[in-house]
Short mmCIF file of C-alpha atoms in Angstrom, two decimals:
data_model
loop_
_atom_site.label_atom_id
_atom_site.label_comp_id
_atom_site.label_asym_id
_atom_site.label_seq_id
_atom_site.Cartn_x
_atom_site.Cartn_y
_atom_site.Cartn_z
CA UNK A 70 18.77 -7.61 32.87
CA UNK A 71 17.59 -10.51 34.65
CA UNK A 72 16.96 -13.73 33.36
CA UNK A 73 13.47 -14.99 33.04
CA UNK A 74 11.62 -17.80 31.14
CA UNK A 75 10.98 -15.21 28.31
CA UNK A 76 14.53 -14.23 28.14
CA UNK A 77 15.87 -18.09 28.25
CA UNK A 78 13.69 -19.08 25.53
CA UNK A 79 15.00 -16.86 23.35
CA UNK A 80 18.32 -17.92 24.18
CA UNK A 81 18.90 -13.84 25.38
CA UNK A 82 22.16 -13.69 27.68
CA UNK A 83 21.17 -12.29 30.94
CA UNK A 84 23.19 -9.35 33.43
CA UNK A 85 26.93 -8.68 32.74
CA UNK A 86 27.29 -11.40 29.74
CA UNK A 87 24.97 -9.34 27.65
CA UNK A 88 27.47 -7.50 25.68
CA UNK A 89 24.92 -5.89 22.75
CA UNK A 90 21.42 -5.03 22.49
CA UNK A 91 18.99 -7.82 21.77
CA UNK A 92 16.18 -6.75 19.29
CA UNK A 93 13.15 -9.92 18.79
CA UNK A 94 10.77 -9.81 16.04
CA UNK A 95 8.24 -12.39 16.26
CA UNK A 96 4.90 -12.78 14.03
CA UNK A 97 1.92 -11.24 15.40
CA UNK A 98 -0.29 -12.98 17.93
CA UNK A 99 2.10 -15.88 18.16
CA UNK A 100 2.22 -17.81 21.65
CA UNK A 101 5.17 -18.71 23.61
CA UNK A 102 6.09 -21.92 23.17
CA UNK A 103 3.87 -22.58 20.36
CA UNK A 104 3.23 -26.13 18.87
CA UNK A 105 6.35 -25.90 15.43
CA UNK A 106 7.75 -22.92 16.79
CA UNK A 107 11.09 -23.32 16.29
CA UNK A 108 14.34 -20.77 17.08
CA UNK A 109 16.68 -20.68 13.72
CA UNK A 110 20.58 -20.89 14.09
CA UNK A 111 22.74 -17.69 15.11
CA UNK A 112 23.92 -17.55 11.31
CA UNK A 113 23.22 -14.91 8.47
CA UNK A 114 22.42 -17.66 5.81
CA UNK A 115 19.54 -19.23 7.91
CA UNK A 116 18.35 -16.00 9.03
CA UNK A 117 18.81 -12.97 7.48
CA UNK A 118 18.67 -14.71 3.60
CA UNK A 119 15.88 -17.31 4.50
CA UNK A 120 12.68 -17.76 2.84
CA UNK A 121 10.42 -14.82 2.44
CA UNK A 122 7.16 -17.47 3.71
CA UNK A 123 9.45 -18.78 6.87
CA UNK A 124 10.12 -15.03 8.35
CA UNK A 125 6.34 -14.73 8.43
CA UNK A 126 5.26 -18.23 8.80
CA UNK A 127 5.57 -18.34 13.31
CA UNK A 128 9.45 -18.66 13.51
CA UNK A 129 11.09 -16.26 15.05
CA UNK A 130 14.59 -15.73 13.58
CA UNK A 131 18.15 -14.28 14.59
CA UNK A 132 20.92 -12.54 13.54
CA UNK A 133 24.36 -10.70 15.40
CA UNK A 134 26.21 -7.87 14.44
CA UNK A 135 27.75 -5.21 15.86
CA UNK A 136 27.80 -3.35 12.40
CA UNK A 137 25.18 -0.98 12.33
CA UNK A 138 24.41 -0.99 8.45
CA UNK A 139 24.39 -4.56 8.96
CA UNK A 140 21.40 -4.83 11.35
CA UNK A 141 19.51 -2.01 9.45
CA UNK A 142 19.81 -4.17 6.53
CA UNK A 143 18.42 -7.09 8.07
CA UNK A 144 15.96 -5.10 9.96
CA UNK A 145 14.03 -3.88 6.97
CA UNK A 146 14.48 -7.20 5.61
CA UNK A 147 12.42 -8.79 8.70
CA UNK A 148 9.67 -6.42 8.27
CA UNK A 149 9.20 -6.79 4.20
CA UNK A 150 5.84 -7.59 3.44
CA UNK A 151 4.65 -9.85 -0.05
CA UNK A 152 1.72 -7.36 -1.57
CA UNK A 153 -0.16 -9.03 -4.35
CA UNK A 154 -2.37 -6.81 -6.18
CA UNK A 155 -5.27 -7.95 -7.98
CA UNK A 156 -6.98 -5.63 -10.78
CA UNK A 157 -10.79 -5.83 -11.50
CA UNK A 158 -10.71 -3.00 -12.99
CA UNK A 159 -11.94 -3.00 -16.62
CA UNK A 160 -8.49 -1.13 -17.74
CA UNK A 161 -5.04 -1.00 -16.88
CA UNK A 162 -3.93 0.54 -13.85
CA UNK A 163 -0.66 2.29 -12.07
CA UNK A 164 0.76 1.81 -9.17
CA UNK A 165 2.50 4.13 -7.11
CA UNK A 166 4.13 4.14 -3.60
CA UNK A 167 3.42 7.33 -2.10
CA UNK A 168 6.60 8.56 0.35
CA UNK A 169 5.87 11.81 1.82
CA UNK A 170 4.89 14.01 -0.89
CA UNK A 171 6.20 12.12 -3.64
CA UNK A 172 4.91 9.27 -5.50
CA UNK A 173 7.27 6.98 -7.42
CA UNK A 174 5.29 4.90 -10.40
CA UNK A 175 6.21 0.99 -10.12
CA UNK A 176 4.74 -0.27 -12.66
CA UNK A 177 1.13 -0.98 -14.87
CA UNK A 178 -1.46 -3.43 -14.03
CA UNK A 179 -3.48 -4.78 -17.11
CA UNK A 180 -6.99 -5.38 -16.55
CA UNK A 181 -7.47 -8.92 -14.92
CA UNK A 182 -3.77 -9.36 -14.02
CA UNK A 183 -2.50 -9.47 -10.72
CA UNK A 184 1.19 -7.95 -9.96
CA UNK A 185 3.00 -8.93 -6.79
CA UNK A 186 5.84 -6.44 -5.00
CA UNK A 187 7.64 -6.69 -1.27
CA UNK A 188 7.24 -4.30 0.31
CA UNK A 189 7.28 -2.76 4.08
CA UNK A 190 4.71 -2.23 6.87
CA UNK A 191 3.23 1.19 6.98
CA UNK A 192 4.24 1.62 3.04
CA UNK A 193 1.34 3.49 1.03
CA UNK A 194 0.26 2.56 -2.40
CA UNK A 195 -2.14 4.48 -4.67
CA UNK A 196 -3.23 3.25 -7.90
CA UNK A 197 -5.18 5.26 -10.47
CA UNK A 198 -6.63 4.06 -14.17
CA UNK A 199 -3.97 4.64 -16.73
CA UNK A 200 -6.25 6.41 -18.63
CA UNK A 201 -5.93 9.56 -16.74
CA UNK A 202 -4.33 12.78 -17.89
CA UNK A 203 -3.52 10.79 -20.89
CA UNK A 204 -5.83 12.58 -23.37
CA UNK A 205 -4.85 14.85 -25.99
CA UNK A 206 -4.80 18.78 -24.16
CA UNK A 207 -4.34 17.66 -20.82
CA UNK A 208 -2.18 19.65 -18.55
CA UNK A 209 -0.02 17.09 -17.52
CA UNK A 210 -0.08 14.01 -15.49
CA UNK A 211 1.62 15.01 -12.23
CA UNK A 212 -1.73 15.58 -10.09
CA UNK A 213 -3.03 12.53 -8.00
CA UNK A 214 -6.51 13.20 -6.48
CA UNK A 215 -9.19 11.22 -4.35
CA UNK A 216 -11.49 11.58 -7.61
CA UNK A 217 -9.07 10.36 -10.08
CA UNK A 218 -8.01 7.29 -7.66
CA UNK A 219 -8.84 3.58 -7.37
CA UNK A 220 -8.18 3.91 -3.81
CA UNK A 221 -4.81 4.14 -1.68
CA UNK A 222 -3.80 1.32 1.21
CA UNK A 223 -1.53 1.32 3.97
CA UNK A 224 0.78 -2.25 4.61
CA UNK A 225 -0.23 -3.85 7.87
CA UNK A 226 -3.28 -1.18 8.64
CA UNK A 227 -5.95 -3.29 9.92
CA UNK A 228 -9.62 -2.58 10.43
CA UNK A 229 -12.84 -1.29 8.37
CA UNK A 230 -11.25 1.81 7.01
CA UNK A 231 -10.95 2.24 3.63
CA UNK A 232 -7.36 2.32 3.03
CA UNK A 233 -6.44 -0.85 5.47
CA UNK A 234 -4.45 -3.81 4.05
CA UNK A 235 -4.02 -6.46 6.78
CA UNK A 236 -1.52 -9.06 7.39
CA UNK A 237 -2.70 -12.17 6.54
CA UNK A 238 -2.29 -15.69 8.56
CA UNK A 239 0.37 -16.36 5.86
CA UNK A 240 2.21 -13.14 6.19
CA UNK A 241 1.09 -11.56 3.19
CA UNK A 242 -1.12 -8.63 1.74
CA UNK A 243 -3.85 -9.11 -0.74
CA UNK A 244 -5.31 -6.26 -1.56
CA UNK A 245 -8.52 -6.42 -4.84
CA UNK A 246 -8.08 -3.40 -6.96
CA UNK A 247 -12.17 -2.53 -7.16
CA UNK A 248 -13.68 -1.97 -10.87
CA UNK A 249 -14.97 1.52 -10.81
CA UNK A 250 -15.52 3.97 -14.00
CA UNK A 251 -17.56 6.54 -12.70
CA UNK A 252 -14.04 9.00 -11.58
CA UNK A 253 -12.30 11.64 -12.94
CA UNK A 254 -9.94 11.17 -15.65
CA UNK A 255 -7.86 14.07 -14.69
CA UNK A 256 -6.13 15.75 -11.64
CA UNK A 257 -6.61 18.39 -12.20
CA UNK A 258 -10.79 18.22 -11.58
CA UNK A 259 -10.93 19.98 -8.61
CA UNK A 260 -8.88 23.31 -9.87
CA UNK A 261 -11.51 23.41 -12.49
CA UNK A 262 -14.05 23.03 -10.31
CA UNK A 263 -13.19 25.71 -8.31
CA UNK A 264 -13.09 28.70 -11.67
CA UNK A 265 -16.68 27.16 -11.77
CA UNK A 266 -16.26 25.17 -14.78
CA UNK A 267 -18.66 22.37 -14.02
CA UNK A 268 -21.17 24.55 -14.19
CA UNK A 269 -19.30 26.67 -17.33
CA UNK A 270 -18.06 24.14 -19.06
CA UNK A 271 -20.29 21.36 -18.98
CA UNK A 272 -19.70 18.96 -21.78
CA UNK A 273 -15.94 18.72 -21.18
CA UNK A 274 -16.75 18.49 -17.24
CA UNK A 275 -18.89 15.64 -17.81
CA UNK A 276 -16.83 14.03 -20.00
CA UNK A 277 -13.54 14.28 -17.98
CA UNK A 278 -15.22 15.06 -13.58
CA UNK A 279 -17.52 13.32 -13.57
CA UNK A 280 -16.64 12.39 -10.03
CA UNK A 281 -16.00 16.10 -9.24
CA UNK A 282 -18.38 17.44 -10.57
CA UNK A 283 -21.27 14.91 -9.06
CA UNK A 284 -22.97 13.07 -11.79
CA UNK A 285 -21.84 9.32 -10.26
CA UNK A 286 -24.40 7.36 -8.77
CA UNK A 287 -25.50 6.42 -5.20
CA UNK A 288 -23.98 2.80 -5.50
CA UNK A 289 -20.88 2.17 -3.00
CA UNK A 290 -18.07 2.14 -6.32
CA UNK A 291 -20.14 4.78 -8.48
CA UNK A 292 -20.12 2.72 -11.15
CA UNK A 293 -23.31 3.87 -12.76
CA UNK A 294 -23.80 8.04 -13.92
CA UNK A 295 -26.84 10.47 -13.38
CA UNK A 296 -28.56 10.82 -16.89
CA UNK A 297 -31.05 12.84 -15.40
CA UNK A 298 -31.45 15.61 -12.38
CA UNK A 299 -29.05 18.05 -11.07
CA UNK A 300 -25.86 18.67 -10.83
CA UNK A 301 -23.87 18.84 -7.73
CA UNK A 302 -23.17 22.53 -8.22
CA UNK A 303 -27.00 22.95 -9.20
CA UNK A 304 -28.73 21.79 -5.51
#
């Protein structure tokens, strides 16, 4: 390539004494040259084993290799991600990061604790109340549903929708676990619902879908149930 101001201010070699690919991760919405922003030494103990706050704190930072497992290594490492979870919920809580179609429990949340993992942008996390599918008869606790949740949250997805958990200025995640008890405390709601047992079985519905089955209230975290009127399946 050819050199430019860009290229010489990250120190980049330019035409034939480039002998490697040059990869540059930089925090987001930084400016170039920016007022402290300083370029750390070509060495793997001030770059690739530095402080978790100074990779997302406006420095950009380096590392060579021509060993392949070696870059991914440090890659992933550049892109990790401090995730503290708060709980408001009223009980304990899992957490689980959701790959594909599995989800791999990480640990429990007690009610007013906060828990803090590293983690990597675009990760998912879903977190349910421990309570659920833990009742005597249940079929088993391997169903994860919208009704049964707390909510779910991408790393690094910015904007209004529900599951966004944006970078902060200090390179962190902070995402507030909302107190809701108006859910279901089972999975496996929504198979029920559909052999009609809502309407069937009431007093176990109500007592286990409520969610499902529509008696929560009109409030933004259903936090409050219908004593009175109809049923979802009645309207």
């Amino acid at each position: 390539h050819r050199s430019n101001d860009l290229s010489r201010f990250f120190g980049i070699d330019g035409g034939d004494d480039m002998e490697s690919p040059v990869f540059v991760f930089g925090k987001r919405g930084a400016k170039l040259p920016d007022e402290g922003l300083r370029w750390l030494g070509d060495t793997i103990e001030a770059q690739a084993l530095g402080d978790r706050n100074q990779a997302g704190g406006g420095m950009f930072r380096r590392y060579s290799t021509k060993v392949r497992t070696d870059f991914e290594t440090w890659m992933w490492r550049m892109i990790e991600v401090k995730v503290v979870f708060n709980n408001r919920h009223e009980h304990p809580v899992e957490l689980y990061w959701i790959f594909e179609t599995r989800a791999d429990f990480k640990m429990e949340i007690a009610a007013g604790e906060s828990a803090t993992v590293y983690s990597m942008l675009s990760h998912e996390f879903y977190i349910r109340d421990a309570r659920v599918d833990k009742w005597d008869g249940s079929p088993g606790r391997w169903k994860m549903t919208t009704g049964s949740s707390l909510g779910s949250w991408k790393i690094g997805v910015e904007g209004d929708s529900e599951d966004a958990a944006p970078i902060r200025p200090d390179g962190s995640v902070v995402i507030d676990i909302p107190n809701r008890w108006c859910l279901d405390m089972s999975g496996h709601c929504k198979w029920w619902d559909m052999q009609k047992q809502c309407k069937e079985n009431p007093v176990f519905m109500r007592e286990k879908c409520v969610q499902t089955c529509g008696y929560c209230g009109n409030d933004e975290n259903g936090s409050f149930l219908k004593d009175q009127g109809p049923r979802r399946d009645e309207l």
